[in-house]
Amino acid sequence: MKGRFAICLCLAATAACAGAEPRAPWSGSRVKGSPEPPPPYVAAPVFETLELSEVLEIVPHDGSVVVLENRGRVWCFENHPRDPGPPFLMADLKVKHPALDHLYGIAFHPRWRENRQVFVTYTVGAKIADGTRLSRFLLDENDPPRLVLESEQVLLTWLSGGHNGAHLQFGPDGMLYISTGDAEAPAPPDLLNTGQDNSDLLSAILRIDVDPTGPALPYRIPPDNPFVGKSGVRPEIWAFGFRNPWKMSFDSRGRLWCGDVGWELWEMIHLVTRGSNHGWSALEGPQPIKLETLSALAPVTAPVAAHPHTEAASITGGYVYEGKKLPALRGACIYGDYETGKIWALWHDGGKVTRHEEIADTPHRIVSFGLLPDGELVYAHWDKTAAFFELVPNPETGRAEEFPRRLNGTGIFQNTAAQTLAPGVYEFDVAEPVWQDGLEARRFIALPGAGAVASTIQRRADGTVQRASTQWPADSVLVKTLINESRPVETQLLHYDGAHWQGYSYAWNEAGTDAELVPAEGAQKQLHGRAHAYPARAECMRCHTPWTGHALAFCPQQLAPGAGADVLRADDALRLGLVNAEFFETSSARLAGADDAPLEDRARAWLHANCAHCHRLHGGGSVAFKANIELELDAMEMLDGAPLRGDFGLPGARIVAPGRPWASTLIARIAQGGPGHMPLIGAREVDTRGLDLLWRWIESLPAPAGREEGDTDFAAALKQALADGTRDSWNKLVNDQPERALVLARLLDADGVLRLAFMESTHHLDAHPNAFIAALFERFMPPEKRRVRLGAAPDSAAILALKGDPARGAALLSPFGALASCLACHRHRDHGISIGPDLTHVGARLTREQLLESLLQPSKTIAPEYRAHSLVTAGGEVRTCFVVNGTDPEVTVKLLTGETLTYAREGIQLTPLPASLMPEGLLQSLSAQEAADLLEYLASRK
């Protein structure tokens, strides 16, 4: 490997990789537990003797427990958590419906003993108009009973898709409540625009009376449903504005709780009331998404809890606990997250949240909570082999953790300063290293004792892999040290404690003798004029997810093939017993690391290493394309795909425009610096090697039929102009055209002489009014001349401590300044539109602290006169506005165009919006000094 410390070229611990020495056990580990206080509760298994698969629902029934398997089977067993006995098959719906692919919900009629009725929801495929079904079945007279499949009566159907909801609960009023999703894939958001459209049954909670039946419907619409008689609105709707309502429940006070799986930023818990609107897809929690779609039927009700994707990624609604085993949790709504395994407790007094805390951190994919007949709470872990758990008090609560605060105390190194490994710790090599802003990396694996990573394979009849799983020994540690010019900067640990993985960073001291544990929230330091970010612990787990197998480097796809001379490779790992043979069979895909490998293979390897942790199925990337190496090219959803997050003004832009890299937003994202740069997490500098690989690969792809003539004229003209020596007029060469800028940046990367001439010239392209063009060229400036941006988590105290320059702050708000977009809503120095507050005297109203808070958290405090409203006219026209004068009998409003209109109050409907129209993240592309300059200027406007 390149860039290794010279003194560490021959390590005793890794020398065994090249020879025949036996493996040394790692016996000195002190990486155990966690630096965080242990949570108050842990998961304990229940119903362990059951052998069920992919359980999606748990409900109590007649003193027993009923569970649903995803593929159609309904099971019943006794409520004995230690020994439930053999399960009884109540039904296999796939016998009646071979196309059934998901069995979602079951609810027994409150008077089931009398009428023998039970209600079930299931789907029979995706994108079928009546593919999601609510059906009524009868139970036979046996004990326990079976569902009589021939008795099925379909009550309701709706469009099936990625988000189906389909949970069932009988309310205390005897009505049946049914959840529905938006029937779409994760991206783009709400493609059908159904979240706020109530002409169908999607994105809603429905309420029906299943007792009376008539000639028109096999159920009755309760007359007190909120939208009965409303034109164009389905009367079954009780509440709406949900993306994928995943599990709902009633508490003993009759309150309806619901978890709603978010899109890109937030996961929500809602208290649902009659006629309430929960925002999707006008909003995702507090974040505006499609405000123009906002319904006039009801104002948006904010969630009672909204979790950012740093701590939750697929919420599962739960139940208000009213059992006896855990008295401290009585009255709390207990819910969890499928992806992170975290569990929270929330207390609500009917008006506000009075207490909210994380109570457990599990390794489980929490797919459903359930109440047992005795009122105790359990949850199901999603797996081919399902498992059930309850919460119990953590015996470690209050015990002081001894997690090493210094790298020297981990037991990984014999000599920390020299990075000499302890016996049993091995350095390994990868095929395609992830880009780390030019830092070199060394990677190590440490398995306690003689433990091994063990994979198991389930095969189909033809021998192909149907399913694979991998188990790591408890207290396994994966290590990566980042090195800058032969000096260590950061050492990252990924620790498996036997239940879940956690990431930690250690920051090296200037002497290079030891490293100290970085706080949970992360840290930042200057490294040769550039900011080096130590990630927050939660940020580590955004990439190291169950969907990636947690280990991104020590995996079959990445481990360098063959045997190594001084570092471990794939053959060495098997020979030393660090892994079993099946480990390498869990995936047949391999990354191409050799420079002479085919161009497409090398480009795909770079995409996998740098992008596939997010851009894969369930990875959380907001653009749907998938980058993992296992997929065929056509399955990546990127070739000729329409960009969903902006096109940067590139003509004919596509995610990947075959034959036209300058029209590809993939290239545009990777080539720019600043907030628009990808990858989003980790590195902030442009990887010119990776960019070159992708450019040449896209250029080699055959363009689709009908490609426009003259596509390459500007590229050829630009190259010719540079060859002719007309490089003094860089701005003229770009001509304010993003595609020209992209090609010029490419040429500068390839030609060091040209790049030097550009850096020494006066061109101002790095300060171009087009933010994308400026972001392309800022990276060619020396580090000391670049802005150190605030990023997504600015330090308010640090900004307020700086002395600002009001003149520079005023320039930021000019029509060509970095914050020129503010003039779209604010009036300033005879520029802009007067929609939001006029900035002329803003300093007389707000202190510097208040100004900064309003810029960083615009929705936290909204002045009444600037609370945006949705206006619905008598003619049904919907507009977003501010109320200027609300005195009866007339209302004067200001539209977002600045136009002021007056309406008769009786003829309109006004609904306040819960979030500010001012976007979040306005300051993240500024430096701390620029933010201080802005504050100084605004505070002076009195």
PDB file of C-alpha atoms in Angstrom, residues 20-180:
ATOM      1  CA  ALA A  20       3.060 -19.951   6.955  1.00  0.00           C
ATOM      2  CA  GLU A  21       3.060 -18.763  10.564  1.00  0.00           C
ATOM      3  CA  PRO A  22      -0.080 -19.703  12.475  1.00  0.00           C
ATOM      4  CA  ARG A  23      -2.555 -17.077  13.528  1.00  0.00           C
ATOM      5  CA  ALA A  24      -1.869 -15.285  16.779  1.00  0.00           C
ATOM      6  CA  PRO A  25      -4.851 -14.760  19.098  1.00  0.00           C
ATOM      7  CA  TRP A  26      -5.806 -11.199  20.030  1.00  0.00           C
ATOM      8  CA  SER A  27      -5.976 -11.369  23.797  1.00  0.00           C
ATOM      9  CA  GLY A  28      -5.328  -7.789  24.847  1.00  0.00           C
ATOM     10  CA  SER A  29      -8.510  -6.044  23.728  1.00  0.00           C
ATOM     11  CA  ARG A  30      -9.914  -3.340  25.928  1.00  0.00           C
ATOM     12  CA  VAL A  31     -12.544  -2.207  23.408  1.00  0.00           C
ATOM     13  CA  LYS A  32     -15.647  -3.252  25.287  1.00  0.00           C
ATOM     14  CA  GLY A  33     -18.931  -1.614  26.136  1.00  0.00           C
ATOM     15  CA  SER A  34     -19.540   1.983  25.164  1.00  0.00           C
ATOM     16  CA  PRO A  35     -18.440   5.462  26.255  1.00  0.00           C
ATOM     17  CA  GLU A  36     -22.129   6.388  26.522  1.00  0.00           C
ATOM     18  CA  PRO A  37     -24.178   5.673  29.662  1.00  0.00           C
ATOM     19  CA  PRO A  38     -26.013   2.369  29.217  1.00  0.00           C
ATOM     20  CA  PRO A  39     -29.699   2.744  28.280  1.00  0.00           C
ATOM     21  CA  PRO A  40     -32.259   1.958  30.988  1.00  0.00           C
ATOM     22  CA  TYR A  41     -33.678  -1.067  29.152  1.00  0.00           C
ATOM     23  CA  VAL A  42     -32.375  -3.920  27.035  1.00  0.00           C
ATOM     24  CA  ALA A  43     -34.084  -6.502  24.854  1.00  0.00           C
ATOM     25  CA  ALA A  44     -34.702 -10.009  26.166  1.00  0.00           C
ATOM     26  CA  PRO A  45     -35.936 -12.830  23.915  1.00  0.00           C
ATOM     27  CA  VAL A  46     -39.387 -14.328  24.319  1.00  0.00           C
ATOM     28  CA  PHE A  47     -41.226 -17.144  22.496  1.00  0.00           C
ATOM     29  CA  GLU A  48     -37.820 -18.549  21.520  1.00  0.00           C
ATOM     30  CA  THR A  49     -39.130 -22.010  20.676  1.00  0.00           C
ATOM     31  CA  LEU A  50     -41.209 -20.714  17.776  1.00  0.00           C
ATOM     32  CA  GLU A  51     -39.925 -21.195  14.239  1.00  0.00           C
ATOM     33  CA  LEU A  52     -41.728 -18.542  12.235  1.00  0.00           C
ATOM     34  CA  SER A  53     -40.619 -16.362   9.328  1.00  0.00           C
ATOM     35  CA  GLU A  54     -40.931 -12.655   8.470  1.00  0.00           C
ATOM     36  CA  VAL A  55     -43.522 -11.763  11.101  1.00  0.00           C
ATOM     37  CA  LEU A  56     -45.304  -8.471  10.334  1.00  0.00           C
ATOM     38  CA  GLU A  57     -47.987  -8.216  13.022  1.00  0.00           C
ATOM     39  CA  ILE A  58     -48.688  -9.292  16.625  1.00  0.00           C
ATOM     40  CA  VAL A  59     -52.165  -9.079  18.184  1.00  0.00           C
ATOM     41  CA  PRO A  60     -53.775 -10.557  21.317  1.00  0.00           C
ATOM     42  CA  HIS A  61     -56.777 -12.829  20.846  1.00  0.00           C
ATOM     43  CA  ASP A  62     -58.828 -14.643  23.434  1.00  0.00           C
ATOM     44  CA  GLY A  63     -55.916 -15.068  25.824  1.00  0.00           C
ATOM     45  CA  SER A  64     -53.577 -16.201  23.057  1.00  0.00           C
ATOM     46  CA  VAL A  65     -51.225 -14.457  20.642  1.00  0.00           C
ATOM     47  CA  VAL A  66     -51.851 -14.207  16.892  1.00  0.00           C
ATOM     48  CA  VAL A  67     -49.067 -13.303  14.460  1.00  0.00           C
ATOM     49  CA  LEU A  68     -48.972 -12.774  10.706  1.00  0.00           C
ATOM     50  CA  GLU A  69     -46.220 -13.971   8.412  1.00  0.00           C
ATOM     51  CA  ASN A  70     -45.491 -11.764   5.436  1.00  0.00           C
ATOM     52  CA  ARG A  71     -46.227 -14.482   2.869  1.00  0.00           C
ATOM     53  CA  GLY A  72     -49.745 -15.194   4.048  1.00  0.00           C
ATOM     54  CA  ARG A  73     -49.858 -17.455   7.087  1.00  0.00           C
ATOM     55  CA  VAL A  74     -51.778 -16.659  10.294  1.00  0.00           C
ATOM     56  CA  TRP A  75     -50.503 -18.377  13.437  1.00  0.00           C
ATOM     57  CA  CYS A  76     -51.860 -18.617  16.988  1.00  0.00           C
ATOM     58  CA  PHE A  77     -49.966 -19.710  20.106  1.00  0.00           C
ATOM     59  CA  GLU A  78     -50.319 -19.584  23.872  1.00  0.00           C
ATOM     60  CA  ASN A  79     -49.215 -16.508  25.818  1.00  0.00           C
ATOM     61  CA  HIS A  80     -46.373 -18.242  27.643  1.00  0.00           C
ATOM     62  CA  PRO A  81     -43.247 -16.249  26.728  1.00  0.00           C
ATOM     63  CA  ARG A  82     -40.869 -18.993  27.933  1.00  0.00           C
ATOM     64  CA  ASP A  83     -42.745 -21.936  26.369  1.00  0.00           C
ATOM     65  CA  PRO A  84     -45.644 -21.032  24.074  1.00  0.00           C
ATOM     66  CA  GLY A  85     -45.974 -24.574  22.799  1.00  0.00           C
ATOM     67  CA  PRO A  86     -46.442 -25.428  19.126  1.00  0.00           C
ATOM     68  CA  PRO A  87     -48.106 -22.739  17.006  1.00  0.00           C
ATOM     69  CA  PHE A  88     -51.495 -23.422  15.442  1.00  0.00           C
ATOM     70  CA  LEU A  89     -52.050 -22.502  11.775  1.00  0.00           C
ATOM     71  CA  MET A  90     -55.254 -20.468  11.600  1.00  0.00           C
ATOM     72  CA  ALA A  91     -54.966 -19.777   7.864  1.00  0.00           C
ATOM     73  CA  ASP A  92     -52.695 -19.751   4.857  1.00  0.00           C
ATOM     74  CA  LEU A  93     -54.113 -17.071   2.583  1.00  0.00           C
ATOM     75  CA  LYS A  94     -51.682 -17.932  -0.176  1.00  0.00           C
ATOM     76  CA  VAL A  95     -53.690 -21.102  -0.729  1.00  0.00           C
ATOM     77  CA  LYS A  96     -56.645 -18.950  -1.757  1.00  0.00           C
ATOM     78  CA  HIS A  97     -54.565 -16.149  -3.344  1.00  0.00           C
ATOM     79  CA  PRO A  98     -51.368 -17.507  -4.963  1.00  0.00           C
ATOM     80  CA  ALA A  99     -50.403 -13.951  -6.004  1.00  0.00           C
ATOM     81  CA  LEU A 100     -50.427 -12.737  -2.378  1.00  0.00           C
ATOM     82  CA  ASP A 101     -47.085 -11.102  -1.594  1.00  0.00           C
ATOM     83  CA  HIS A 102     -47.721  -9.302   1.731  1.00  0.00           C
ATOM     84  CA  LEU A 103     -50.089 -10.022   4.616  1.00  0.00           C
ATOM     85  CA  TYR A 104     -50.231  -6.783   6.611  1.00  0.00           C
ATOM     86  CA  GLY A 105     -53.013  -6.547   9.178  1.00  0.00           C
ATOM     87  CA  ILE A 106     -55.569  -8.483  11.172  1.00  0.00           C
ATOM     88  CA  ALA A 107     -58.307  -7.291  13.539  1.00  0.00           C
ATOM     89  CA  PHE A 108     -60.880  -9.423  15.326  1.00  0.00           C
ATOM     90  CA  HIS A 109     -64.343  -7.912  15.563  1.00  0.00           C
ATOM     91  CA  PRO A 110     -65.069  -6.699  19.121  1.00  0.00           C
ATOM     92  CA  ARG A 111     -68.028  -9.134  19.111  1.00  0.00           C
ATOM     93  CA  TRP A 112     -66.242 -11.922  17.268  1.00  0.00           C
ATOM     94  CA  ARG A 113     -67.694 -14.588  19.587  1.00  0.00           C
ATOM     95  CA  GLU A 114     -71.148 -13.651  18.328  1.00  0.00           C
ATOM     96  CA  ASN A 115     -70.539 -12.882  14.660  1.00  0.00           C
ATOM     97  CA  ARG A 116     -67.282 -14.890  14.113  1.00  0.00           C
ATOM     98  CA  GLN A 117     -65.852 -12.027  12.038  1.00  0.00           C
ATOM     99  CA  VAL A 118     -62.193 -11.169  11.497  1.00  0.00           C
ATOM    100  CA  PHE A 119     -60.716  -8.575   9.108  1.00  0.00           C
ATOM    101  CA  VAL A 120     -57.491  -8.911   7.134  1.00  0.00           C
ATOM    102  CA  THR A 121     -55.423  -6.709   4.780  1.00  0.00           C
ATOM    103  CA  TYR A 122     -53.068  -8.057   2.119  1.00  0.00           C
ATOM    104  CA  THR A 123     -51.643  -7.275  -1.314  1.00  0.00           C
ATOM    105  CA  VAL A 124     -51.530  -9.316  -4.519  1.00  0.00           C
ATOM    106  CA  GLY A 125     -48.735  -7.498  -6.338  1.00  0.00           C
ATOM    107  CA  ALA A 126     -47.491  -3.971  -6.942  1.00  0.00           C
ATOM    108  CA  LYS A 127     -49.066  -1.215  -9.026  1.00  0.00           C
ATOM    109  CA  ILE A 128     -52.442  -2.937  -9.228  1.00  0.00           C
ATOM    110  CA  ALA A 129     -55.466  -0.657  -8.927  1.00  0.00           C
ATOM    111  CA  ASP A 130     -57.212  -3.028  -6.517  1.00  0.00           C
ATOM    112  CA  GLY A 131     -54.014  -4.727  -5.362  1.00  0.00           C
ATOM    113  CA  THR A 132     -54.375  -3.842  -1.656  1.00  0.00           C
ATOM    114  CA  ARG A 133     -57.462  -5.421  -0.116  1.00  0.00           C
ATOM    115  CA  LEU A 134     -59.426  -5.281   3.110  1.00  0.00           C
ATOM    116  CA  SER A 135     -61.440  -8.463   3.512  1.00  0.00           C
ATOM    117  CA  ARG A 136     -63.850  -9.921   6.024  1.00  0.00           C
ATOM    118  CA  PHE A 137     -63.541 -13.614   6.908  1.00  0.00           C
ATOM    119  CA  LEU A 138     -65.553 -15.855   9.194  1.00  0.00           C
ATOM    120  CA  LEU A 139     -64.004 -18.004  11.906  1.00  0.00           C
ATOM    121  CA  ASP A 140     -65.046 -21.617  12.313  1.00  0.00           C
ATOM    122  CA  GLU A 141     -66.255 -23.003  15.641  1.00  0.00           C
ATOM    123  CA  ASN A 142     -63.017 -24.764  16.591  1.00  0.00           C
ATOM    124  CA  ASP A 143     -60.819 -23.703  19.509  1.00  0.00           C
ATOM    125  CA  PRO A 144     -58.569 -22.162  18.427  1.00  0.00           C
ATOM    126  CA  PRO A 145     -60.551 -21.217  15.348  1.00  0.00           C
ATOM    127  CA  ARG A 146     -59.512 -21.264  11.723  1.00  0.00           C
ATOM    128  CA  LEU A 147     -60.375 -18.684   9.102  1.00  0.00           C
ATOM    129  CA  VAL A 148     -62.900 -20.013   6.623  1.00  0.00           C
ATOM    130  CA  LEU A 149     -61.191 -18.974   3.393  1.00  0.00           C
ATOM    131  CA  GLU A 150     -64.318 -19.511   1.298  1.00  0.00           C
ATOM    132  CA  SER A 151     -66.151 -16.931   3.402  1.00  0.00           C
ATOM    133  CA  GLU A 152     -64.007 -14.020   2.199  1.00  0.00           C
ATOM    134  CA  GLN A 153     -65.842 -10.804   1.408  1.00  0.00           C
ATOM    135  CA  VAL A 154     -63.731  -7.949  -0.007  1.00  0.00           C
ATOM    136  CA  LEU A 155     -64.793  -4.679   1.624  1.00  0.00           C
ATOM    137  CA  LEU A 156     -62.312  -2.163   0.235  1.00  0.00           C
ATOM    138  CA  THR A 157     -59.502  -2.102  -2.324  1.00  0.00           C
ATOM    139  CA  TRP A 158     -56.902   0.519  -3.197  1.00  0.00           C
ATOM    140  CA  LEU A 159     -53.784   0.889  -5.295  1.00  0.00           C
ATOM    141  CA  SER A 160     -50.886  -1.303  -4.204  1.00  0.00           C
ATOM    142  CA  GLY A 161     -47.321  -0.049  -4.278  1.00  0.00           C
ATOM    143  CA  GLY A 162     -44.227   0.482  -2.186  1.00  0.00           C
ATOM    144  CA  HIS A 163     -46.061   2.203   0.678  1.00  0.00           C
ATOM    145  CA  ASN A 164     -49.252   0.330   1.503  1.00  0.00           C
ATOM    146  CA  GLY A 165     -49.891   1.010   5.190  1.00  0.00           C
ATOM    147  CA  ALA A 166     -52.721  -1.528   5.603  1.00  0.00           C
ATOM    148  CA  HIS A 167     -52.676  -1.691   9.394  1.00  0.00           C
ATOM    149  CA  LEU A 168     -55.986  -2.364  11.184  1.00  0.00           C
ATOM    150  CA  GLN A 169     -57.335  -1.321  14.574  1.00  0.00           C
ATOM    151  CA  PHE A 170     -60.809  -1.303  16.039  1.00  0.00           C
ATOM    152  CA  GLY A 171     -61.326   1.925  17.945  1.00  0.00           C
ATOM    153  CA  PRO A 172     -63.075   2.303  21.283  1.00  0.00           C
ATOM    154  CA  ASP A 173     -66.079   3.530  19.248  1.00  0.00           C
ATOM    155  CA  GLY A 174     -66.388   0.125  17.558  1.00  0.00           C
ATOM    156  CA  MET A 175     -65.345   1.522  14.170  1.00  0.00           C
ATOM    157  CA  LEU A 176     -62.605  -0.104  12.059  1.00  0.00           C
ATOM    158  CA  TYR A 177     -59.607   2.126  11.295  1.00  0.00           C
ATOM    159  CA  ILE A 178     -57.412   1.310   8.283  1.00  0.00           C
ATOM    160  CA  SER A 179     -54.105   2.951   7.334  1.00  0.00           C
ATOM    161  CA  THR A 180     -53.053   3.542   3.721  1.00  0.00           C
TER     162      THR A 180
END
